[in-house]
PDB file of C-alpha atoms and ligand atoms in Angstrom:
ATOM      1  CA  UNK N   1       0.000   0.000   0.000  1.00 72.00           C
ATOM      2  CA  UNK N   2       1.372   3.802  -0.763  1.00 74.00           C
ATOM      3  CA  UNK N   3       1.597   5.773   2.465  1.00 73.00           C
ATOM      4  CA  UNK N   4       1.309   9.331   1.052  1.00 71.00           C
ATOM      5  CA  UNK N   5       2.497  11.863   3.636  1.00 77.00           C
ATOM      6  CA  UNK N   6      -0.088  14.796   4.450  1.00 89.00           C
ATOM      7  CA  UNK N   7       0.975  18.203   3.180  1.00 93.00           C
ATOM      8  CA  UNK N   8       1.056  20.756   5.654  1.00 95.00           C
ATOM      9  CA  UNK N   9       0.973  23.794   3.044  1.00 97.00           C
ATOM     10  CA  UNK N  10      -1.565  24.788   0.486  1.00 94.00           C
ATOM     11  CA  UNK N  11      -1.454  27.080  -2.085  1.00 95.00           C
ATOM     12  CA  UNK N  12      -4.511  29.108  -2.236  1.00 93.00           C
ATOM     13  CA  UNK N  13      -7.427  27.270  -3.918  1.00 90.00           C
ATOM     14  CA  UNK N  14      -8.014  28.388  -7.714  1.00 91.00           C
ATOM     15  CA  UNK N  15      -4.772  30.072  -7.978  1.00 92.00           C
ATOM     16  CA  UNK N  16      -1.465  29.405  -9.285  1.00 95.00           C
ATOM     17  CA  UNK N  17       1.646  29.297  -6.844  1.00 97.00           C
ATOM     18  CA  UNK N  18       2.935  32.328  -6.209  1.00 97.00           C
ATOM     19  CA  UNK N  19       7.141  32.821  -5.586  1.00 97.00           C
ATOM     20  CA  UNK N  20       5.928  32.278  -1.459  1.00 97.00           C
ATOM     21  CA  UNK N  21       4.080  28.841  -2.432  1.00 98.00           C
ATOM     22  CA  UNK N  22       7.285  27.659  -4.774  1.00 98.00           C
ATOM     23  CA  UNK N  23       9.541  28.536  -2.042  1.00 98.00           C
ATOM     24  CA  UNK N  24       7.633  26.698   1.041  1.00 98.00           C
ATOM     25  CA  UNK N  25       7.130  23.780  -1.128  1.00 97.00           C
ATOM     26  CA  UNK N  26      11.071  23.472  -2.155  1.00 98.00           C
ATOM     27  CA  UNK N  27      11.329  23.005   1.791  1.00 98.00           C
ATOM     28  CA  UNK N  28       8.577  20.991   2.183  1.00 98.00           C
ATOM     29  CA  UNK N  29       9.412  18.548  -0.905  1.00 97.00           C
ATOM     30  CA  UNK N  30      13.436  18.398   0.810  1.00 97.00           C
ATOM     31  CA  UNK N  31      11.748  17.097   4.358  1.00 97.00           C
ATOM     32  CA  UNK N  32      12.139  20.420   6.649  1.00 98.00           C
ATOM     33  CA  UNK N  33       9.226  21.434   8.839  1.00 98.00           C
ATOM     34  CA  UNK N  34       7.071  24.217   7.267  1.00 98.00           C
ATOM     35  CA  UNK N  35       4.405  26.541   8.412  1.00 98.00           C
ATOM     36  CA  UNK N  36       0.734  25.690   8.023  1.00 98.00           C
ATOM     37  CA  UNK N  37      -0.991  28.761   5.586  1.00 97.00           C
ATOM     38  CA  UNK N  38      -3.242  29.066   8.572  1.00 97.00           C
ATOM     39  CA  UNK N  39      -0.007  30.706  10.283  1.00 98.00           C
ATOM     40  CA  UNK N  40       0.531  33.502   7.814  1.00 98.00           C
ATOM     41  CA  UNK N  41      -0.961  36.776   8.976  1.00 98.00           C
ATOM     42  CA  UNK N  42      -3.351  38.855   6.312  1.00 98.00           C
ATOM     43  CA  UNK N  43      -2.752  42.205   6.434  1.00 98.00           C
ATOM     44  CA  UNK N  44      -5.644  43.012   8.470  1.00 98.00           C
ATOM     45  CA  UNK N  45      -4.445  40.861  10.741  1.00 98.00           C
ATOM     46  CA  UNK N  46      -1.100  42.505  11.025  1.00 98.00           C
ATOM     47  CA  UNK N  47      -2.742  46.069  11.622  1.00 98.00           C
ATOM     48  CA  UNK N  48      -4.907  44.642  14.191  1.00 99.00           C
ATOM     49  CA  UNK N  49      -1.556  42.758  15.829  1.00 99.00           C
ATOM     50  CA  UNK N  50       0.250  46.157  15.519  1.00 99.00           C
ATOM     51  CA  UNK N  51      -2.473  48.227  17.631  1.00 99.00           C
ATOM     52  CA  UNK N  52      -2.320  45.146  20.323  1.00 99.00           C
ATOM     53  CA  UNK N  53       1.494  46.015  20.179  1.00 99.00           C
ATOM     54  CA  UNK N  54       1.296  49.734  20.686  1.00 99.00           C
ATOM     55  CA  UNK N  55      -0.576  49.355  23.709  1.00 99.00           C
ATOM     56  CA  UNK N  56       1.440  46.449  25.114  1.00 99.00           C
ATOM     57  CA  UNK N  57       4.550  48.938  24.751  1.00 99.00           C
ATOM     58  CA  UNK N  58       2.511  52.014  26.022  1.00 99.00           C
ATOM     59  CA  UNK N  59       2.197  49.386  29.444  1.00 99.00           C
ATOM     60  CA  UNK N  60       5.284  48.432  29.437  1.00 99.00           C
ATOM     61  CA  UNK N  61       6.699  52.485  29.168  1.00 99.00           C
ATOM     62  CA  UNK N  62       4.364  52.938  32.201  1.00 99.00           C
ATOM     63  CA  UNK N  63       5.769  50.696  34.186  1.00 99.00           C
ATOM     64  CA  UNK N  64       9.677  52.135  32.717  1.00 99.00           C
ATOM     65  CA  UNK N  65       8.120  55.632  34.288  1.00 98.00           C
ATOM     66  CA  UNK N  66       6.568  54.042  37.238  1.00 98.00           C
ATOM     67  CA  UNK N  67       9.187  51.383  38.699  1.00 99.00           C
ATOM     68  CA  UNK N  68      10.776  51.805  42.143  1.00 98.00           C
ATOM     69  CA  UNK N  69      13.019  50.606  44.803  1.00 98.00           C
ATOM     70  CA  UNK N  70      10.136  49.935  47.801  1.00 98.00           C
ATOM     71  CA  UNK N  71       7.326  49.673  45.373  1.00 98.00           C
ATOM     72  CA  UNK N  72       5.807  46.062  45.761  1.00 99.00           C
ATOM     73  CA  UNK N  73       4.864  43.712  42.695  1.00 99.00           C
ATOM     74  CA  UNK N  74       1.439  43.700  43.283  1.00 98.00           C
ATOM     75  CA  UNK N  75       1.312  47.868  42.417  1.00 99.00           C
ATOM     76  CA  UNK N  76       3.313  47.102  39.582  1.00 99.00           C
ATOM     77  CA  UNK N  77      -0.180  44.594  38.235  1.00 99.00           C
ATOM     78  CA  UNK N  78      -2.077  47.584  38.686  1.00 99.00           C
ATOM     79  CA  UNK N  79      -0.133  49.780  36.709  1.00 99.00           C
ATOM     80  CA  UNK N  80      -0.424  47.572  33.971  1.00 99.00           C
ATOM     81  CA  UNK N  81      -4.032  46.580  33.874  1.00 99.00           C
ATOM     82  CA  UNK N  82      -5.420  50.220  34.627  1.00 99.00           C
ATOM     83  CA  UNK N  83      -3.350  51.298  31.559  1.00 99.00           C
ATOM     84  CA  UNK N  84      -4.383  48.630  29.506  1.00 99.00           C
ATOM     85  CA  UNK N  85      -8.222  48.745  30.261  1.00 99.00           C
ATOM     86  CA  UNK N  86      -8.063  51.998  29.945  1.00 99.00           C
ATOM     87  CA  UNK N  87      -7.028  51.465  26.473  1.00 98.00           C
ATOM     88  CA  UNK N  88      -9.829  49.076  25.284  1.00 98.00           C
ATOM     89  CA  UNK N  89      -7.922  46.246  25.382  1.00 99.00           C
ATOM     90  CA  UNK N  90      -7.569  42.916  28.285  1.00 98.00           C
ATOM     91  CA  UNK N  91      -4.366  41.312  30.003  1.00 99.00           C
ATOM     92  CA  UNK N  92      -3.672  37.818  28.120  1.00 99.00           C
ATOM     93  CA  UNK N  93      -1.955  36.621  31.231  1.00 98.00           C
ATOM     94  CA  UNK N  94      -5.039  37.005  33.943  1.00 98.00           C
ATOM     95  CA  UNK N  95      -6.869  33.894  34.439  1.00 98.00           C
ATOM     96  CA  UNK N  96      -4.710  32.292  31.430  1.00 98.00           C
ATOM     97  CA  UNK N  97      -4.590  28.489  32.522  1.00 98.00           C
ATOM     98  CA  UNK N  98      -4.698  29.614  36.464  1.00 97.00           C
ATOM     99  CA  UNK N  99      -2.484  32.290  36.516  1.00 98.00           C
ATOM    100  CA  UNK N 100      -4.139  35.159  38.913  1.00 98.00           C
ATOM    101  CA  UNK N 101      -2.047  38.236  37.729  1.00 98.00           C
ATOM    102  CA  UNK N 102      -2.275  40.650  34.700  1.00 99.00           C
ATOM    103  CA  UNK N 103       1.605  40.361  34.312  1.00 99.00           C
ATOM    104  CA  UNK N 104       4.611  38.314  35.434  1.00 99.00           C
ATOM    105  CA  UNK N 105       6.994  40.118  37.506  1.00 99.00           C
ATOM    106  CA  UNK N 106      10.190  37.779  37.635  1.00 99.00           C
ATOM    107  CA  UNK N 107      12.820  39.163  40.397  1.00 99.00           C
ATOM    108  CA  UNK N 108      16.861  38.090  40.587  1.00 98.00           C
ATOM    109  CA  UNK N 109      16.281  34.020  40.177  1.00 98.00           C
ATOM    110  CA  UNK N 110      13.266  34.081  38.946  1.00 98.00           C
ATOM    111  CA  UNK N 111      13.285  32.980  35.678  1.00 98.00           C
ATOM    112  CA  UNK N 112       9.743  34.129  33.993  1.00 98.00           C
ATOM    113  CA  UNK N 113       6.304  33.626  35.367  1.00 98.00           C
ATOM    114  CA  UNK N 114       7.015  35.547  38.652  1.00 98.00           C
ATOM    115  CA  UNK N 115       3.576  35.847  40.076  1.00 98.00           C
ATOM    116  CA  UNK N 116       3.092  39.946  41.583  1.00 98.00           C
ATOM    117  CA  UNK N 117       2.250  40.175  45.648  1.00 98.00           C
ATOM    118  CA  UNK N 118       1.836  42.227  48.201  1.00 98.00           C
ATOM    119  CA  UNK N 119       5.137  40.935  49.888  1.00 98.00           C
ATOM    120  CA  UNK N 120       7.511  41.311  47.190  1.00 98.00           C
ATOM    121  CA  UNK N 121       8.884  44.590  47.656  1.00 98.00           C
ATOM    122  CA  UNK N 122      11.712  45.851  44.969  1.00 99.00           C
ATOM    123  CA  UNK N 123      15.232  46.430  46.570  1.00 98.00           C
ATOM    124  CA  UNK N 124      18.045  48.223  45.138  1.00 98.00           C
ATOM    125  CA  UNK N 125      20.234  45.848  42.783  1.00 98.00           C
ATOM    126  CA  UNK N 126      17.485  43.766  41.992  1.00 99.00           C
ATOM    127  CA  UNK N 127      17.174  43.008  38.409  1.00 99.00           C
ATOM    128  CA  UNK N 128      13.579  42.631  37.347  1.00 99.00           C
ATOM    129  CA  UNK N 129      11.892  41.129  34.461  1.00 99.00           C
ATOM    130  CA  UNK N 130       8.182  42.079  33.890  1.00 99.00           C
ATOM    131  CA  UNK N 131       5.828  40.240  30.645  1.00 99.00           C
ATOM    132  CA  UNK N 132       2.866  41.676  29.666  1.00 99.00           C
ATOM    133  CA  UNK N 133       0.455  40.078  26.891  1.00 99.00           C
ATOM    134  CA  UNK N 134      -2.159  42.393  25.386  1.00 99.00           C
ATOM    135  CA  UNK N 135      -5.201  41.124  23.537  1.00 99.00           C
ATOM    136  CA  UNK N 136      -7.300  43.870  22.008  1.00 99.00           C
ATOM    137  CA  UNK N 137     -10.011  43.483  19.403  1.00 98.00           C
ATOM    138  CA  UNK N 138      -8.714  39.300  19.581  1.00 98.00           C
ATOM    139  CA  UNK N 139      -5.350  40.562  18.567  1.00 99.00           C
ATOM    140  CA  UNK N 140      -2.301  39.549  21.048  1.00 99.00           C
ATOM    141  CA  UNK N 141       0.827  41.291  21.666  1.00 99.00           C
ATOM    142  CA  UNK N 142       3.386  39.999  23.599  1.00 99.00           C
ATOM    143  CA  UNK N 143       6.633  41.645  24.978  1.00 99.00           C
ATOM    144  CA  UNK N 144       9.383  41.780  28.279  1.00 99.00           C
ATOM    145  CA  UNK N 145      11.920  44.053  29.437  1.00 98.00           C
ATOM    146  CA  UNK N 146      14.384  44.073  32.403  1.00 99.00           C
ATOM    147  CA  UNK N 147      14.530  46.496  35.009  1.00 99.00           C
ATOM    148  CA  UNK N 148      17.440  47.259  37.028  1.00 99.00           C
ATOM    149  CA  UNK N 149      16.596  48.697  40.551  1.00 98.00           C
ATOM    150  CA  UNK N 150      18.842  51.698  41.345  1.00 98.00           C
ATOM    151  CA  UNK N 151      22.313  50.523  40.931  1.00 98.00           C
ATOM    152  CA  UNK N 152      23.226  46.958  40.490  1.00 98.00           C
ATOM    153  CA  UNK N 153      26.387  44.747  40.422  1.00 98.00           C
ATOM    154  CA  UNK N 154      28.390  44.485  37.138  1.00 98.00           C
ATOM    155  CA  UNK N 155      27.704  40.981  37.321  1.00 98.00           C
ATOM    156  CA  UNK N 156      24.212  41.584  37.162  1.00 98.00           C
ATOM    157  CA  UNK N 157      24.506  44.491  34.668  1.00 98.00           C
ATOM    158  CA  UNK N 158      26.279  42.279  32.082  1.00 99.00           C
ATOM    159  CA  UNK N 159      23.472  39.339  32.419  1.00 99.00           C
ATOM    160  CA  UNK N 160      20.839  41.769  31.700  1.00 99.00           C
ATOM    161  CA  UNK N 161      22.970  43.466  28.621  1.00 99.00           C
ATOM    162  CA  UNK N 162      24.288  39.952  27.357  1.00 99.00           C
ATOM    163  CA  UNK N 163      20.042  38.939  27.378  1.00 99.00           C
ATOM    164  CA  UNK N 164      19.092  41.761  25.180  1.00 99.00           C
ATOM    165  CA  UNK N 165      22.054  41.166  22.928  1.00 99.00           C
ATOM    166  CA  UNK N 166      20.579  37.761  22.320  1.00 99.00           C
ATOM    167  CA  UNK N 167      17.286  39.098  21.605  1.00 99.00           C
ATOM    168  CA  UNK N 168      18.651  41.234  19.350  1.00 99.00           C
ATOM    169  CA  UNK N 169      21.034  38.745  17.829  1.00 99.00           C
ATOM    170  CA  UNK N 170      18.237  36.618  17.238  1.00 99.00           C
ATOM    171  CA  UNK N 171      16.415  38.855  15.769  1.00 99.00           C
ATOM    172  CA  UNK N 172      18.977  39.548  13.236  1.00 98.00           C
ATOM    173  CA  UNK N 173      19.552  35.513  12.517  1.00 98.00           C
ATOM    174  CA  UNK N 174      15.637  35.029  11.745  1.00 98.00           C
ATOM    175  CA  UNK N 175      15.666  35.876   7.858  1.00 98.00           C
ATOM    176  CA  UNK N 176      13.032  35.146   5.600  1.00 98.00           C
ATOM    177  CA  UNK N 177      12.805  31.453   4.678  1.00 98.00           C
ATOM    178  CA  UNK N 178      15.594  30.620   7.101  1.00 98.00           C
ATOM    179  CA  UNK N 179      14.554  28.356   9.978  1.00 98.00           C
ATOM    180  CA  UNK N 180      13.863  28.860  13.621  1.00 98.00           C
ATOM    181  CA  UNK N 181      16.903  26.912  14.606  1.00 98.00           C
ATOM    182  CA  UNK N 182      18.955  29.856  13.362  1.00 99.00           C
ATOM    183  CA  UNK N 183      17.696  31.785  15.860  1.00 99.00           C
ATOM    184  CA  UNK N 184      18.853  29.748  18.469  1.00 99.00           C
ATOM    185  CA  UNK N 185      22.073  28.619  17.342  1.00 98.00           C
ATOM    186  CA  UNK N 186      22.663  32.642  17.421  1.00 99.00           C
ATOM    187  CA  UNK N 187      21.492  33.255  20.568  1.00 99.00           C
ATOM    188  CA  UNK N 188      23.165  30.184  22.552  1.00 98.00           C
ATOM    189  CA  UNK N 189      26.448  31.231  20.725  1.00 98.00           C
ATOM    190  CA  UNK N 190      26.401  34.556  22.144  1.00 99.00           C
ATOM    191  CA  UNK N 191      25.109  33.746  25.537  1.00 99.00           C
ATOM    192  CA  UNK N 192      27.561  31.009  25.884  1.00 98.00           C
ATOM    193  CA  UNK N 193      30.756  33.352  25.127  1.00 98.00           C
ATOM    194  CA  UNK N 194      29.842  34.409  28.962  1.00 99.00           C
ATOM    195  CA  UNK N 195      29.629  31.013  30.006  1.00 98.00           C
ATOM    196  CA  UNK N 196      25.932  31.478  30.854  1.00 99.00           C
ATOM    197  CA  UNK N 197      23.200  29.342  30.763  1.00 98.00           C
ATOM    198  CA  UNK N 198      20.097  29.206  27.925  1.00 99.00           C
ATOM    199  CA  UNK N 199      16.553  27.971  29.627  1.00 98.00           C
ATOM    200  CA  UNK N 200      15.806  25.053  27.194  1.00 98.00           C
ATOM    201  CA  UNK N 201      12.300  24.447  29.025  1.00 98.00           C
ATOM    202  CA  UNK N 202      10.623  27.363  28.007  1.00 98.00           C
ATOM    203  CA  UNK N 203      10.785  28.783  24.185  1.00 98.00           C
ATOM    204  CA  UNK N 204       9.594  31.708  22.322  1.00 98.00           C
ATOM    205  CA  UNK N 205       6.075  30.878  20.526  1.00 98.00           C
ATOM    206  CA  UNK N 206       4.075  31.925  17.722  1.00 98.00           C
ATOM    207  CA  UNK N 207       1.595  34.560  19.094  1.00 98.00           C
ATOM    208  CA  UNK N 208      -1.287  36.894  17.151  1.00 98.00           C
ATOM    209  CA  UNK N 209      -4.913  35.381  17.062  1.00 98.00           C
ATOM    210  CA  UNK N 210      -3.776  32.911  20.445  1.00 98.00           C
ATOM    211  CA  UNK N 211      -1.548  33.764  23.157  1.00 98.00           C
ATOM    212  CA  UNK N 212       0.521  30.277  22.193  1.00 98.00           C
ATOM    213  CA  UNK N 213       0.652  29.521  18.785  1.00 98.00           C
ATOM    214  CA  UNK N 214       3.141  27.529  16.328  1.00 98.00           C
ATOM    215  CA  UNK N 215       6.125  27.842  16.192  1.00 98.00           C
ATOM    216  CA  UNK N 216       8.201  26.785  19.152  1.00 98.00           C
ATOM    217  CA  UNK N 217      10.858  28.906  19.226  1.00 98.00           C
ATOM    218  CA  UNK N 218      13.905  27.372  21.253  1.00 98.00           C
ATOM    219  CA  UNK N 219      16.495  30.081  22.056  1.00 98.00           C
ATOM    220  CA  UNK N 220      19.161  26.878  21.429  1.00 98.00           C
ATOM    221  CA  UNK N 221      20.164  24.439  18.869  1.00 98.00           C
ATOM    222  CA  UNK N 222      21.578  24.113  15.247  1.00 98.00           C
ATOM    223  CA  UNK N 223      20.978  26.139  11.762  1.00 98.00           C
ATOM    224  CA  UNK N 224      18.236  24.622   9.759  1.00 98.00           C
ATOM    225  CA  UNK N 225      16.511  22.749  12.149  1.00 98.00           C
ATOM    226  CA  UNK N 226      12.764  23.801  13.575  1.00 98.00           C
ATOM    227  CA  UNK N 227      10.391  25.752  10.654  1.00 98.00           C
ATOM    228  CA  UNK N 228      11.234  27.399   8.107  1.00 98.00           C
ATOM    229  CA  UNK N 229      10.281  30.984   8.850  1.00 98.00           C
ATOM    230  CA  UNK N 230       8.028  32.629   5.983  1.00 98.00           C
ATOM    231  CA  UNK N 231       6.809  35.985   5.503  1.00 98.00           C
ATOM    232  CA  UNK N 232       3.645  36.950   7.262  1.00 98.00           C
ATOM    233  CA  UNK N 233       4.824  34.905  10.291  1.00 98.00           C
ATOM    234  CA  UNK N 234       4.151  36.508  13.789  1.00 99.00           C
ATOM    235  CA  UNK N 235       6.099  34.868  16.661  1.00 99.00           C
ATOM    236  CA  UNK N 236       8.217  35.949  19.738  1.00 99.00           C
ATOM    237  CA  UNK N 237      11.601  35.800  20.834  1.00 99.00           C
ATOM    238  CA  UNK N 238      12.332  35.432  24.279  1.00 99.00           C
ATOM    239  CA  UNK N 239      15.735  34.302  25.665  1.00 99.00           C
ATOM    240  CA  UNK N 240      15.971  33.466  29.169  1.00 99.00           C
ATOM    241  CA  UNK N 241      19.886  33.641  29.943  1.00 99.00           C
ATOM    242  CA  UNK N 242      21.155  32.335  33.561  1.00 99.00           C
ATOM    243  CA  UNK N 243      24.293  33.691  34.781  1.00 99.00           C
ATOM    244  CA  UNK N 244      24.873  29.885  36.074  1.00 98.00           C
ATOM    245  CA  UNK N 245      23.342  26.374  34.741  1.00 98.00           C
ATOM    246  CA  UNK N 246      20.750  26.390  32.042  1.00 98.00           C
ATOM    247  CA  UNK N 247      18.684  24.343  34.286  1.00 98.00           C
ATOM    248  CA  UNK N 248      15.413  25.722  35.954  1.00 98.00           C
ATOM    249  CA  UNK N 249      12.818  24.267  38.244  1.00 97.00           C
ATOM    250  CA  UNK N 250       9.356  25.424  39.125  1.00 97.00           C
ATOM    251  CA  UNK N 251       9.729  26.985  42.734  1.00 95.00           C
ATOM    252  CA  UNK N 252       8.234  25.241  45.627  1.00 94.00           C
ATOM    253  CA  UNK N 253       6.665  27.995  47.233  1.00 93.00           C
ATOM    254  CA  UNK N 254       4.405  29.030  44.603  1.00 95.00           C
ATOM    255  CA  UNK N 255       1.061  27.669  45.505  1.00 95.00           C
ATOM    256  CA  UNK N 256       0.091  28.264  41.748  1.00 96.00           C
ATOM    257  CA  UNK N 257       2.766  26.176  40.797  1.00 97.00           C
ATOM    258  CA  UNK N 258       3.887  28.754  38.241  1.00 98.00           C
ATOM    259  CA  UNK N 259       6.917  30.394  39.120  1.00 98.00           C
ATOM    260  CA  UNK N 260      10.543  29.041  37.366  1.00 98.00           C
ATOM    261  CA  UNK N 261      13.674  29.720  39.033  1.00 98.00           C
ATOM    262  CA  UNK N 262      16.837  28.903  38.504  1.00 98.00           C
ATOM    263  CA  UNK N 263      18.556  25.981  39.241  1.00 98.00           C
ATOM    264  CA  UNK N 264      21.621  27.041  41.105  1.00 98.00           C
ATOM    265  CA  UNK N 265      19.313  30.313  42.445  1.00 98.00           C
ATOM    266  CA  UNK N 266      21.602  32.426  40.035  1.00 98.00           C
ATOM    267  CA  UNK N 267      20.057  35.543  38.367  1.00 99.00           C
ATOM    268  CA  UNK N 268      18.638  35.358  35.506  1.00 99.00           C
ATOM    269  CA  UNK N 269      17.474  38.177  32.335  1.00 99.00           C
ATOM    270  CA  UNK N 270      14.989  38.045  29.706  1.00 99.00           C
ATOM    271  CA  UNK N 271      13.637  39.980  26.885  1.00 99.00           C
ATOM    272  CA  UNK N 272      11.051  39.744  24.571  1.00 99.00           C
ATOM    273  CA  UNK N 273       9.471  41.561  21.552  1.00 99.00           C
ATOM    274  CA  UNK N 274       6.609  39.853  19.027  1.00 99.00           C
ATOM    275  CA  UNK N 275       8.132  40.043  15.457  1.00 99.00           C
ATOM    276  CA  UNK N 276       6.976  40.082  12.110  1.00 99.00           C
ATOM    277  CA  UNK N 277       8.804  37.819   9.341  1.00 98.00           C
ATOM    278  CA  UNK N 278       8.719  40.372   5.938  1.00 98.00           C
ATOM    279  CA  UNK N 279      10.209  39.333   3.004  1.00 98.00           C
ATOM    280  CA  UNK N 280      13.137  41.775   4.397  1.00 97.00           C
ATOM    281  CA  UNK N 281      13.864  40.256   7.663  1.00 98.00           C
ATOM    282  CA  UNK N 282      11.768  40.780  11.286  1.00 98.00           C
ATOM    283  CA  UNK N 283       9.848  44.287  12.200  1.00 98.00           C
ATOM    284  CA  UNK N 284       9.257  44.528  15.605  1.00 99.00           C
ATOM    285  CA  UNK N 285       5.515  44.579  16.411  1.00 98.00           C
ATOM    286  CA  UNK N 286       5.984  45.923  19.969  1.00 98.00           C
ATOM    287  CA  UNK N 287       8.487  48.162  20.179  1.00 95.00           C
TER     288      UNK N 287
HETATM  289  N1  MF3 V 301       4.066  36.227  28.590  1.00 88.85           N
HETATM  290  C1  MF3 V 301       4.586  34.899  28.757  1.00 88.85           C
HETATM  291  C2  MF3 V 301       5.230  34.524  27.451  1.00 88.85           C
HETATM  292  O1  MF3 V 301       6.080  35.238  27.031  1.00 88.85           O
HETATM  293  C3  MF3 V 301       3.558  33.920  29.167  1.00 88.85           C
HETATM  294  C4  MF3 V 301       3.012  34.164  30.515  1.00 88.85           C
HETATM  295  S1  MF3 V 301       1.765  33.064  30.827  1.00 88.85           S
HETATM  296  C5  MF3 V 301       1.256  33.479  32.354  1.00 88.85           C
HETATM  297  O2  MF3 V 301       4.892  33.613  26.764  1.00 88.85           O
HETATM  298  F1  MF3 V 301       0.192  32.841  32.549  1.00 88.85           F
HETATM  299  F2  MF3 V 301       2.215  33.208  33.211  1.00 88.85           F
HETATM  300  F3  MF3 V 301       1.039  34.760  32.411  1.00 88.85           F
HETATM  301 CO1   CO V 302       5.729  37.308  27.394  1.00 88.85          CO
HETATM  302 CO1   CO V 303       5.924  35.088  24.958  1.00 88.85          CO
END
């Protein structure tokens, strides 16, 4: 009997392939993992993913404005869902698969998913991470930045600089119809020039009409491996680099069950932007 393999992409029905379809195919035909067509944006799309972005980043600069040594997590959620209902739009994160906050607020060795209270007051040298998702009209935006409380060591300083390098790096590495393993390869080869660690547990994501779409996108591995990135593609990057082992565990104390730390309870830094793959390279969506 002939076992004929599913395609995953589809030209569109009644029309001929354009250069996009010939190219997708060529990757398809040679074996790689490609994108469904269900995971290239329209253009409306795109505008409405853009507006999600421009408030996520409008948050984001509020809390940039806002942030202090002595202020406590759980003001930092309010800053962050006040300014985003008060733009018409709703926090992805609150009530997303149990998580109670509007945004994750991930201090020193917590990795990501740092859950805001009451009793988690900022101190100087603390290096913060806080993740906001907006979803407005259905449209997400997704995005991170550090913080560094007052003054910092240069230990510390260099983790958080090193982590945005990799974002950026990244960023640079995902071309059009390259593959999501470039990404990584870039990123783990700059991180691990410092001898720091890359979380391999949690990855980057598609992101746009879900919070978590297709791709994965792992901030480690080898060129040409993972799917093929193709214009019209909206995904994150999101590196989390450890100053010590790449290994992470989900802390003990969190009755949620949904804060990561590190393994060796070593700081950690992340950033993350939403991108869109153009037939030029990546525009940031949330800049
Ligand atoms: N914003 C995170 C990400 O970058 C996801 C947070 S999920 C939450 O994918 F439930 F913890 F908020
Ligand atoms: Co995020
Ligand atoms: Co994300």
């Amino acid at each position: 009997m002939m076992f004929k393999k599913k395609r995953r992409w589809h030209c569109l029905s009644g029309q001929e392939p354009t250069e996009l379809d010939k190219k997708v195919m060529y990757w398809e035909n040679k074996g790689k993992e490609v994108p469904t067509r269900d995971l290239i944006r329209t253009p409306e799309e795109i505008e409405g993913i853009k507006r999600s972005g421009i408030v996520n980043t409008g948050v984001l600069d509020e809390v940039a404005k806002q942030i202090h040594a002595g202020m406590n997590t759980l003001e930092i959620d309010k800053i962050c869902y006040d300014y985003c209902v008060a733009h018409g739009a709703t926090p992805a994160c609150l009530n997303y698969e149990g998580y109670p906050k509007s945004v994750c607020t991930s201090i020193n060795e917590v990795v990501c998913h740092g859950i805001p209270k009451e009793e988690d007051v900022l101190q100087e040298g603390d290096i913060v991470n806080v993740d906001f998702t907006t979803i407005l009209d259905g449209y997400f935006a997704d995005a991170s930045r550090m913080f560094i409380i007052g003054k910092t060591t240069p230990e510390k300083e260099q983790l958080v600089r090193v982590a945005k390098e990799c974002l950026e790096i990244g960023a640079e590495a995902a071309k059009p119809y390259s593959f999501v393993g470039d990404i990584g390869h870039a990123i783990q080869k700059h991180a691990e020039k410092y001898h720091y660690g890359v979380v391999r547990d949690l990855c980057g994501h598609g992101v746009g009409l879900k919070f978590h779409e297709e791709p994965e996108v792992l901030h480690f591995g080898h060129r040409g491996t993972g799917m093929l990135l193709v214009p019209g593609m909206v995904f994150t990057i999101e590196p989390m680099i450890n100053m010590g082992t790449w290994q992470v565990f989900i802390d003990e104390d969190d009755e949620y069950g949904w804060e990561v730390i590190t393994g060796d309870e070593k700081p950690s830094a992340q950033w993350e932007h939403t991108f869109l793959m153009t037939e030029h390279g990546v525009e940031i969506l949330t800049h």
